[in-house]
Short mmCIF file of C-alpha atoms in Angstrom, two decimals:
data_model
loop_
_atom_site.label_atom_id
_atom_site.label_comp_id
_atom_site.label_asym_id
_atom_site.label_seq_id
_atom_site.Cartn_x
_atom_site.Cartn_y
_atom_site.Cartn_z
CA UNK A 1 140.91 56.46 38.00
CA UNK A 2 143.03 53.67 37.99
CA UNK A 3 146.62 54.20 38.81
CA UNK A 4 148.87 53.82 35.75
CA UNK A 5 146.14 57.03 34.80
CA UNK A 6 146.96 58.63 38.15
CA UNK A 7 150.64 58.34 38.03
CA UNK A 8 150.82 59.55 34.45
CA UNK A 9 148.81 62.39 35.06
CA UNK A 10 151.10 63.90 38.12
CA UNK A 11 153.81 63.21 35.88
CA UNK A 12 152.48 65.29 33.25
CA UNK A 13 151.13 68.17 35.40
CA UNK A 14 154.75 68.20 36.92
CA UNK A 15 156.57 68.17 33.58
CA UNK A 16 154.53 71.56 32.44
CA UNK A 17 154.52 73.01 36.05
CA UNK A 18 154.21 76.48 35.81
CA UNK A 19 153.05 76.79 31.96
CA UNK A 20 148.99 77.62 31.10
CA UNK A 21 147.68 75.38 28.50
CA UNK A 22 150.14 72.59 28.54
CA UNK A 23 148.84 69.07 28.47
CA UNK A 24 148.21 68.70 24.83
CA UNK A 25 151.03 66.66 24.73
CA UNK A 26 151.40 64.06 27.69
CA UNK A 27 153.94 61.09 27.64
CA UNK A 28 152.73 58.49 29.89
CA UNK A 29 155.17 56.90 31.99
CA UNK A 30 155.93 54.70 35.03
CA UNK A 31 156.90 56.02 38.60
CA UNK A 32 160.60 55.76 38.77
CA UNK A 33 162.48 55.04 41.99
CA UNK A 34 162.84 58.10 44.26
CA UNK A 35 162.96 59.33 48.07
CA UNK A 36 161.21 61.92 49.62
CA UNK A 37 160.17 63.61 52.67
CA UNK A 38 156.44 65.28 51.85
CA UNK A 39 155.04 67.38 54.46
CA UNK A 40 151.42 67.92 54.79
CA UNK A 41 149.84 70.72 56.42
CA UNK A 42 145.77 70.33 57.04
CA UNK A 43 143.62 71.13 59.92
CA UNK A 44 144.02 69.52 63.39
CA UNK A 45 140.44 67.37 63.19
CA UNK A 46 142.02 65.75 59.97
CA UNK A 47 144.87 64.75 62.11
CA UNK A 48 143.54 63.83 65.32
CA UNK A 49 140.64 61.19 63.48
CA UNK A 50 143.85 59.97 61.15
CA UNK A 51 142.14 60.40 58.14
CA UNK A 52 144.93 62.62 56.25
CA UNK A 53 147.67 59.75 57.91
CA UNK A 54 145.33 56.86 56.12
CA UNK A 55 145.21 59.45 52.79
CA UNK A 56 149.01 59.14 52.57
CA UNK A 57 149.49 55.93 53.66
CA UNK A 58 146.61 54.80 50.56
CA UNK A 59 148.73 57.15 48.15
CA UNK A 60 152.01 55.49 49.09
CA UNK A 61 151.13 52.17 48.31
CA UNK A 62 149.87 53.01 45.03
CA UNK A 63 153.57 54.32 44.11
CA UNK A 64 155.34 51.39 45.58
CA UNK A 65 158.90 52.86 43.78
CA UNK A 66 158.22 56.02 45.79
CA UNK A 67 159.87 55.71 49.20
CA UNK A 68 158.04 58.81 51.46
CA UNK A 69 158.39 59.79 54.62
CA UNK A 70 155.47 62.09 55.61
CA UNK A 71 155.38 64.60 57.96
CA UNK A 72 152.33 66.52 59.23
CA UNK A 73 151.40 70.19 60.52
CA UNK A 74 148.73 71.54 61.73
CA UNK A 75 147.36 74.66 59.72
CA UNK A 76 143.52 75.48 59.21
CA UNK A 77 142.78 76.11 55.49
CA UNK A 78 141.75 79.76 56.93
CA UNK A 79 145.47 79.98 57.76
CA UNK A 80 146.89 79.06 54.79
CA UNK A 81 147.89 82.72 53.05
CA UNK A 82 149.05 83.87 55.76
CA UNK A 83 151.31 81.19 57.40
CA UNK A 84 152.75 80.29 53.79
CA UNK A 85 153.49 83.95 53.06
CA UNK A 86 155.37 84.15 56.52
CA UNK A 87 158.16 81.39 54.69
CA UNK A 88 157.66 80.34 51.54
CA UNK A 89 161.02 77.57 52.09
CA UNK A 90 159.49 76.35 55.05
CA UNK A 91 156.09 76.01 54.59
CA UNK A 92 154.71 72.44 53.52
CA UNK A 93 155.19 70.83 50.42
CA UNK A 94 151.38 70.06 50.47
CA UNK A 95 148.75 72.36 52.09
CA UNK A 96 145.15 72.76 52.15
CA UNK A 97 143.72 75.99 51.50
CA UNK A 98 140.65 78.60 51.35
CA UNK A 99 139.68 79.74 48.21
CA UNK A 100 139.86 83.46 49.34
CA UNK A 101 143.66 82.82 50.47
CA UNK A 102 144.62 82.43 46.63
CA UNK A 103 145.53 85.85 45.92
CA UNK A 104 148.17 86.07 48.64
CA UNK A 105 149.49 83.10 48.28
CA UNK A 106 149.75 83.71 44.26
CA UNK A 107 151.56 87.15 45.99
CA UNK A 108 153.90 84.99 48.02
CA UNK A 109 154.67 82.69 45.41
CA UNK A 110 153.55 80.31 47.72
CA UNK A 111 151.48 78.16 45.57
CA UNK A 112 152.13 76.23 42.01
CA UNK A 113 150.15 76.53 38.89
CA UNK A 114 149.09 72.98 37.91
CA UNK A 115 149.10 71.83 34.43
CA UNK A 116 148.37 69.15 31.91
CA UNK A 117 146.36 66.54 33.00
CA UNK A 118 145.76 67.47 36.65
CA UNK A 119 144.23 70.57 35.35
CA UNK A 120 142.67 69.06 33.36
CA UNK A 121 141.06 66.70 35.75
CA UNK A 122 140.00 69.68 37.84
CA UNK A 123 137.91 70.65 35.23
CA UNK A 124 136.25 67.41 34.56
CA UNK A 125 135.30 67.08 37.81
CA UNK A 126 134.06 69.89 39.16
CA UNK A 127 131.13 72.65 38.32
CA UNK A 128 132.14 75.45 37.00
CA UNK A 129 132.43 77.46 40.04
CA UNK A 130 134.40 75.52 41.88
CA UNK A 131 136.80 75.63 38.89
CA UNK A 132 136.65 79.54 38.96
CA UNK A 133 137.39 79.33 42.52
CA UNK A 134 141.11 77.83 42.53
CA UNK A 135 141.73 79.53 39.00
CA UNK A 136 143.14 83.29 38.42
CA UNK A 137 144.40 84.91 35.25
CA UNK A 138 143.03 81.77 33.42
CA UNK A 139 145.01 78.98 35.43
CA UNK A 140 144.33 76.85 38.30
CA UNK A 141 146.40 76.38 41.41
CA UNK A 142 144.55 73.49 43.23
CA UNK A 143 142.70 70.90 43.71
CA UNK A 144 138.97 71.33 45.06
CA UNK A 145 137.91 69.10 47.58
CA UNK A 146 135.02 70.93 49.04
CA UNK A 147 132.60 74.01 48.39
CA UNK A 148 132.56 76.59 51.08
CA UNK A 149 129.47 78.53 52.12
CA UNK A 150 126.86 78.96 54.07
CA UNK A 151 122.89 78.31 53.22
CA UNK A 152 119.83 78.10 55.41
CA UNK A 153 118.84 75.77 58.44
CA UNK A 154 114.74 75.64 58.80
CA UNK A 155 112.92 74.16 61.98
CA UNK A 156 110.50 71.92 59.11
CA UNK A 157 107.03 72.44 61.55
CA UNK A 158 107.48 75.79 61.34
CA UNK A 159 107.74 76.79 57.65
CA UNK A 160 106.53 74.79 54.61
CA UNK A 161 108.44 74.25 50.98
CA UNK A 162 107.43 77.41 49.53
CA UNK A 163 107.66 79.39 52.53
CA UNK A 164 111.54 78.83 52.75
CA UNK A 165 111.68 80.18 49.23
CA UNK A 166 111.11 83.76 51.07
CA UNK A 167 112.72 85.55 53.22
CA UNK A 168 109.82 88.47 54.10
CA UNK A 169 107.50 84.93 53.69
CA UNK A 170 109.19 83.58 57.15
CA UNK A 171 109.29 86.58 59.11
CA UNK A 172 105.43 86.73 59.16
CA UNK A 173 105.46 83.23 60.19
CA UNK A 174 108.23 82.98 62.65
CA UNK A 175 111.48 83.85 64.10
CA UNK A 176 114.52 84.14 61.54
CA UNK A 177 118.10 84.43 62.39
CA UNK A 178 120.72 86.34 60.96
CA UNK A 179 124.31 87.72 61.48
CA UNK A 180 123.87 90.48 60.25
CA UNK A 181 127.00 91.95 61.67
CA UNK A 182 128.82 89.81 60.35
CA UNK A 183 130.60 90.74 56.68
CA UNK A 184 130.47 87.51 55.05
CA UNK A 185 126.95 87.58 55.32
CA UNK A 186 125.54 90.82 54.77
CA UNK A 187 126.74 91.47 51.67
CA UNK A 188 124.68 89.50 50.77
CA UNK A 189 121.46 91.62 50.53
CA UNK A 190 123.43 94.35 47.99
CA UNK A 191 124.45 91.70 46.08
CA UNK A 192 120.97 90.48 46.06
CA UNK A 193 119.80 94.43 44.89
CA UNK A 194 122.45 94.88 41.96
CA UNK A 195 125.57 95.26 43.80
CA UNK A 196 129.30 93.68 42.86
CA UNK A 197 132.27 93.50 43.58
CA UNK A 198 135.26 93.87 41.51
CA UNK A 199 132.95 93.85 38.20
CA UNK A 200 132.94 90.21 37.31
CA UNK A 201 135.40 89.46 40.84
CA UNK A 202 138.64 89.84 39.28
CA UNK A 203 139.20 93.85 38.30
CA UNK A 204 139.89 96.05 41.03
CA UNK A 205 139.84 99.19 39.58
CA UNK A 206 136.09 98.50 39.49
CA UNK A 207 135.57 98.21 42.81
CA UNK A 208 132.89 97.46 45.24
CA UNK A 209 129.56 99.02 43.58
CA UNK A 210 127.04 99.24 46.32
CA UNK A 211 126.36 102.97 45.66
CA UNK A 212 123.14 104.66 44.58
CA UNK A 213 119.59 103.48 44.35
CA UNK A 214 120.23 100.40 44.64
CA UNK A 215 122.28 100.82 47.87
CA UNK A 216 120.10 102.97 49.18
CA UNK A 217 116.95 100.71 48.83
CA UNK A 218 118.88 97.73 50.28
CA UNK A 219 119.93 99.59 53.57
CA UNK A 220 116.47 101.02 53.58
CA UNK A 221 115.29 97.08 53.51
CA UNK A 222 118.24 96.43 56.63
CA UNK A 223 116.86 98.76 58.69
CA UNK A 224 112.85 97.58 58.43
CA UNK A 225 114.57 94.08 59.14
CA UNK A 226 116.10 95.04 62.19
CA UNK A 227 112.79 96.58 62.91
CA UNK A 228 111.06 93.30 62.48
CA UNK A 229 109.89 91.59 65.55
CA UNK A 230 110.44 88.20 64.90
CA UNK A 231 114.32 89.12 63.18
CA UNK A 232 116.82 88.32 65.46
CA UNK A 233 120.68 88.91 64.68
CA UNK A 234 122.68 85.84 64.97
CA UNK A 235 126.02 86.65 67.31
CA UNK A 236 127.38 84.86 69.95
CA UNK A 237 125.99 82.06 69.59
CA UNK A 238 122.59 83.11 69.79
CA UNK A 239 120.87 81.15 66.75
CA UNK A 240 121.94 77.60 67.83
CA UNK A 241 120.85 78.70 71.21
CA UNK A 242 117.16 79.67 69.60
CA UNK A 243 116.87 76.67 67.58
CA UNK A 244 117.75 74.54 71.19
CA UNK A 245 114.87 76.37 73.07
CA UNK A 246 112.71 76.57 70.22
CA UNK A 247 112.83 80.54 69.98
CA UNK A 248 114.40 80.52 66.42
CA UNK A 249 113.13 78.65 63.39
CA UNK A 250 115.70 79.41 60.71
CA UNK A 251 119.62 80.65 60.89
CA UNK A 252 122.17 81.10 58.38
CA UNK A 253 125.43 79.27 58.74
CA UNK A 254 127.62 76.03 56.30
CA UNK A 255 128.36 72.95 56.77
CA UNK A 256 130.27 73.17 60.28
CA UNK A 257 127.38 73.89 62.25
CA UNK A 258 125.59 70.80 60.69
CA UNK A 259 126.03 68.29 63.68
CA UNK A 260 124.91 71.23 65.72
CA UNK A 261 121.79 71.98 64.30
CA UNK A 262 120.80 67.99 63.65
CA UNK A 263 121.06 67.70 67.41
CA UNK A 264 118.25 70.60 68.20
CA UNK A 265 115.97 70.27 65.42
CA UNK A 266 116.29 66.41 65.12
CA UNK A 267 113.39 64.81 62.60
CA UNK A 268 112.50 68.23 62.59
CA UNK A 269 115.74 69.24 60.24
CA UNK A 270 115.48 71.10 56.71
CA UNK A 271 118.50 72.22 54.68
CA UNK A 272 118.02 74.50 51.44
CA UNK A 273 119.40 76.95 49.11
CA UNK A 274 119.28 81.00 50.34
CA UNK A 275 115.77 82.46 50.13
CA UNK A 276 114.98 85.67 47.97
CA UNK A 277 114.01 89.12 49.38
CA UNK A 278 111.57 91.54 48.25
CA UNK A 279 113.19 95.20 48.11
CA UNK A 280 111.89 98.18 47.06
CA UNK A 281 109.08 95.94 45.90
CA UNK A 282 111.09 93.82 43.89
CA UNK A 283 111.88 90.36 44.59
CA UNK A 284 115.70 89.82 44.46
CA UNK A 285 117.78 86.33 45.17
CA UNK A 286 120.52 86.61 48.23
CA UNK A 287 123.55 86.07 47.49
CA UNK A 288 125.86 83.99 49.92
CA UNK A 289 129.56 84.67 48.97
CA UNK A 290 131.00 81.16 47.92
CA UNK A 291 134.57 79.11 47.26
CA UNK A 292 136.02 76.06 48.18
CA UNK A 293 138.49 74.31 50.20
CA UNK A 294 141.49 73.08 47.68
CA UNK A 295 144.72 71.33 47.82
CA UNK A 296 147.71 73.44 46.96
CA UNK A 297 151.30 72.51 46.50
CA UNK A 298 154.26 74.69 47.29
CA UNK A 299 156.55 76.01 44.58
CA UNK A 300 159.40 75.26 46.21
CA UNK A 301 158.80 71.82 47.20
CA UNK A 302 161.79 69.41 45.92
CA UNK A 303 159.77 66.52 45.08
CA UNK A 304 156.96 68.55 42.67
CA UNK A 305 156.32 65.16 40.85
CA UNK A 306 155.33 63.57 43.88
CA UNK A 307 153.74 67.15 45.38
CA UNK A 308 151.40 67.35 42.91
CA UNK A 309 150.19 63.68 42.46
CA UNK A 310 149.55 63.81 45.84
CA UNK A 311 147.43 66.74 45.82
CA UNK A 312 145.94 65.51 42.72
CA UNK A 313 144.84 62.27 45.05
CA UNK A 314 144.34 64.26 48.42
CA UNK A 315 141.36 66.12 45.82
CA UNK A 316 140.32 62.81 44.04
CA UNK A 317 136.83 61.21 44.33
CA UNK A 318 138.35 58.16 46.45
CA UNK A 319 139.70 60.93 49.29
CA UNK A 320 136.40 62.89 49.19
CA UNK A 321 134.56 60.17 49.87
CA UNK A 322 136.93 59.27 52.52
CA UNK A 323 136.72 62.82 53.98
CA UNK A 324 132.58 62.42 54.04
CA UNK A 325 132.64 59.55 56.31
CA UNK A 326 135.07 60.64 58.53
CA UNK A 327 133.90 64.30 59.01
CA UNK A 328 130.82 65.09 56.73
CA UNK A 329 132.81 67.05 54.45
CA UNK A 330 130.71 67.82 51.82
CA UNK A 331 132.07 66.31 48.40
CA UNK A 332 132.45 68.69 45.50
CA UNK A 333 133.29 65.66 42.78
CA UNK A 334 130.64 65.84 40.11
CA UNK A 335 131.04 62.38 39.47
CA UNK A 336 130.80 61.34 43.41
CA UNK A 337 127.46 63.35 43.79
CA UNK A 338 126.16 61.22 41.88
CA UNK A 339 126.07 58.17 44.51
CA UNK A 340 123.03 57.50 45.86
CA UNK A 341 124.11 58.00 49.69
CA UNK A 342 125.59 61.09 48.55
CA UNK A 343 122.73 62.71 46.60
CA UNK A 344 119.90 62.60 48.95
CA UNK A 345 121.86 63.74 52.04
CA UNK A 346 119.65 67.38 52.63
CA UNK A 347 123.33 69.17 54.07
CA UNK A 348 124.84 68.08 50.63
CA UNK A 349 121.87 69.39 48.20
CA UNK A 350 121.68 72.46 50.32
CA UNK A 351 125.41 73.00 49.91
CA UNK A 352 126.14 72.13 46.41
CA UNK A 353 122.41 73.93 45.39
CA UNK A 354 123.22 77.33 46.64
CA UNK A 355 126.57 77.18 45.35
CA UNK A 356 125.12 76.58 41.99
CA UNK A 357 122.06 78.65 41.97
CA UNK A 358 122.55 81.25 44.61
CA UNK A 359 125.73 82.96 45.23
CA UNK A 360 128.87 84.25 43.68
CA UNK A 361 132.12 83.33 43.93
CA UNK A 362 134.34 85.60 46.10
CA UNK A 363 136.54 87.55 45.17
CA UNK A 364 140.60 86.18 45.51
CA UNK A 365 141.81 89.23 44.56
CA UNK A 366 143.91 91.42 47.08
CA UNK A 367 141.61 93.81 46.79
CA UNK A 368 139.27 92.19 48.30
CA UNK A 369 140.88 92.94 51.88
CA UNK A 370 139.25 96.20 52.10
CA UNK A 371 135.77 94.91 52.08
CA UNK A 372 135.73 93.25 55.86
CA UNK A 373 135.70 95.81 58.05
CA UNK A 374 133.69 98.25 56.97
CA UNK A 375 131.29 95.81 56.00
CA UNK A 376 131.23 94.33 59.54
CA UNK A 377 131.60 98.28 60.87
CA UNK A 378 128.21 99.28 59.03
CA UNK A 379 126.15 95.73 59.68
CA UNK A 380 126.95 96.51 63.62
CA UNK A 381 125.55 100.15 62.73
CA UNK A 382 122.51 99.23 61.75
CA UNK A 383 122.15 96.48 64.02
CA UNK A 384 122.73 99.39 66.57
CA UNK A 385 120.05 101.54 64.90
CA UNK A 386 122.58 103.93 64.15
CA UNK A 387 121.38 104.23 61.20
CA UNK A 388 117.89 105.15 60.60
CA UNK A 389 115.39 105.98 57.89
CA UNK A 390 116.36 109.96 58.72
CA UNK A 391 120.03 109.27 57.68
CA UNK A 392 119.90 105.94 55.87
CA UNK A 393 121.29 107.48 52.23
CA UNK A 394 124.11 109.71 53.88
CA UNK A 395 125.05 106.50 55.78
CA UNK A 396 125.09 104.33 52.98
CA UNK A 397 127.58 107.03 50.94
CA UNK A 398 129.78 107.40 53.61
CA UNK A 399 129.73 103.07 53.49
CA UNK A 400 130.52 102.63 49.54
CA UNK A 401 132.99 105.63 49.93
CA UNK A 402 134.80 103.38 53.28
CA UNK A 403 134.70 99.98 50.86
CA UNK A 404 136.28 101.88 48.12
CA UNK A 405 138.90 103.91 49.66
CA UNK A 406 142.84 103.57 49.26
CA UNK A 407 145.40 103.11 52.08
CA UNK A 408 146.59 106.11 50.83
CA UNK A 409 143.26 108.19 50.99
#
């Protein structure tokens, strides 16, 4: 986009800050002269390799009437809700964030709707989840600049195309690994079987539906994996160690354990989209719970014309590219995947393919916050073999009934 676009579109999107469905009238215009002090919080690595210093410092020079000062703080996207909710006034005027952190920060009023042509740009550029994933009510409130989720690692001599298309397929070939006690992952065999969350995500008084039948057949298929000799739950650590000795052929995990991986399976590497699971003889598709990393912009920042255009460019296909090469963040740009480098990098396809065709968006809603622990509480039961095919149904009541019950129960 070249920048008399750019400049006009932050203009815009500032001018109709706050309003859904403005932008069908834009005025273009040129920067004027201004001042400003932006502070930018992102995640130490982004810092320590400069690449969000060399972001701004590109961004400055293409508004040369815009005199900024930046100033940078370290906060993980992970940290976001939680440290902008803790001072609205204080936090940064720019911030990267995790999807699942929008409903706080929509709670704190910590985070600005964007409008006109920034939203607008969002949604030409992006798939349609990663639109749903910075959008609530109908409106967004950032910028994408990366899917987040996790997708399967394969050991290549060990399990052929069609065999990583299976779940019960591998375990009769090899050793699978999978953190099971861990909540953002096993939810994803009842979502697999039927189950959801929030009906479509978004209603709470739906709730989390993992009761019944279907429940019951899906903990049923837990506890025969557990069972399985060549299953191995993934904690501390122990996956990565398999794949290094040669123990483990597969494990679940994103794009963060990427350089890991590479270095113990070497030309031995595979990268794909979650397998599918037969329970109670049915085949189903897992379900990885998925979102993205996004650029917000505080509310309260006193330069919103220059807060947004620079989240707008922090989330463009010039920074994402930027952010590839410097730390194999995986690009989310539709128009960027596209590059030849891009496309036919196995971590990206994996990524961007189970995204697309193999999970659901998660929840932002604050509802949402009662799903962790018991979910981690009943994966370490079973794990445990606490519960067992004698008890399995009462087990998984007493589950839905803990994922669905009020603070004030």
């Amino acid at each position: 986009m070249n920048t008399r676009k750019s400049m006009a579109a932050a203009l815009a999107a500032t001018m109709c800050f706050g309003l859904a469905g403005c932008g069908s009238k834009e005025t273009k215009q040129e920067d004027k002269e201004l001042t400003a002090t932006i502070t930018v919080w992102t995640p130490q690595e982004d810092q320590s390799n400069k690449w969000i210093q060399g972001q701004c410092e590109a961004f400055a020079k293409k508004h040369p009437k815009w005199k900024i000062t930046f100033k940078y703080g370290v906060c993980s996207e992970g940290d976001a809700g939680k440290t902008v909710a803790q001072d609205v006034n204080a936090a940064a005027d720019v911030y990267m964030f995790a999807n699942d952190q929008l409903g706080q920060l929509i709670d704190a009023k910590g985070i600005a709707q964007l409008g006109g042509s920034t939203a607008e740009e969002v949604k030409k550029t992006n798939s349609e989840p990663m639109v749903k994933s910075v959008t609530s009510d109908g409106k967004i409130y950032g910028v994408p600049f990366t899917g987040n989720t996790w997708f399967m690692y394969y050991d290549t001599s060990a399990f052929t195309a069609d065999d990583v298309k299976s779940l019960d397929a591998m375990l009769k070939k090899a050793t699978v690994a999978f953190p099971l006690t861990n909540a953002w992952y096993n939810g994803s065999f009842y979502l697999a079987n039927g189950g959801s969350l929030f009906g479509d995500g978004t209603d709470a008084s739906k709730g989390i539906d993992f009761k019944g039948e279907k429940g019951y057949a899906t903990t049923k298929y837990l506890i025969n994996l557990v069972n399985n000799k060549n299953f191995v739950n993934d904690a501390d650590g122990k996956a990565l160690t398999g794949l290094r000795s040669g123990s483990v052929k597969a494990m679940f995990s994103g794009s963060w354990d990427y350089d890991n991986v590479k270095k113990a399976l070497g030309d031995k590497f595979g990268a794909v989209q979650l397998p599918k699971v037969t329970i109670d003889g049915k085949e189903q598709q897992l379900k990885s719970f998925a979102g993205s990393k996004a650029i917000g912009v505080n509310p309260n920042s006193k330069h919103q014309e220059v807060a947004v255009a620079l989240a707008k460019y922090l989330g463009s296909s010039e920074s994402q590219k930027s952010h590839y090469e410097a730390r194999k963040i995986i690009p989310c740009n539709t128009e960027l995947l596209k590059d030849e480098k891009i496309s036919k990098d196995p971590l990206i396809k994996a990524q961007n393919d189970t995204i697309n065709n193999t999970s659901v968006i998660q929840p932002t809603i604050t509802a949402m916050t009662k799903y962790w622990v018991p979910a981690e509480t009943f994966g370490k039961a079973i794990v445990g073999k606490k519960v067992t095919a004698a008890n399995y149904k009462e087990e998984t009541d007493k589950f839905v009934k803990s994922l669905n019950t009020k603070e004030t129960d």
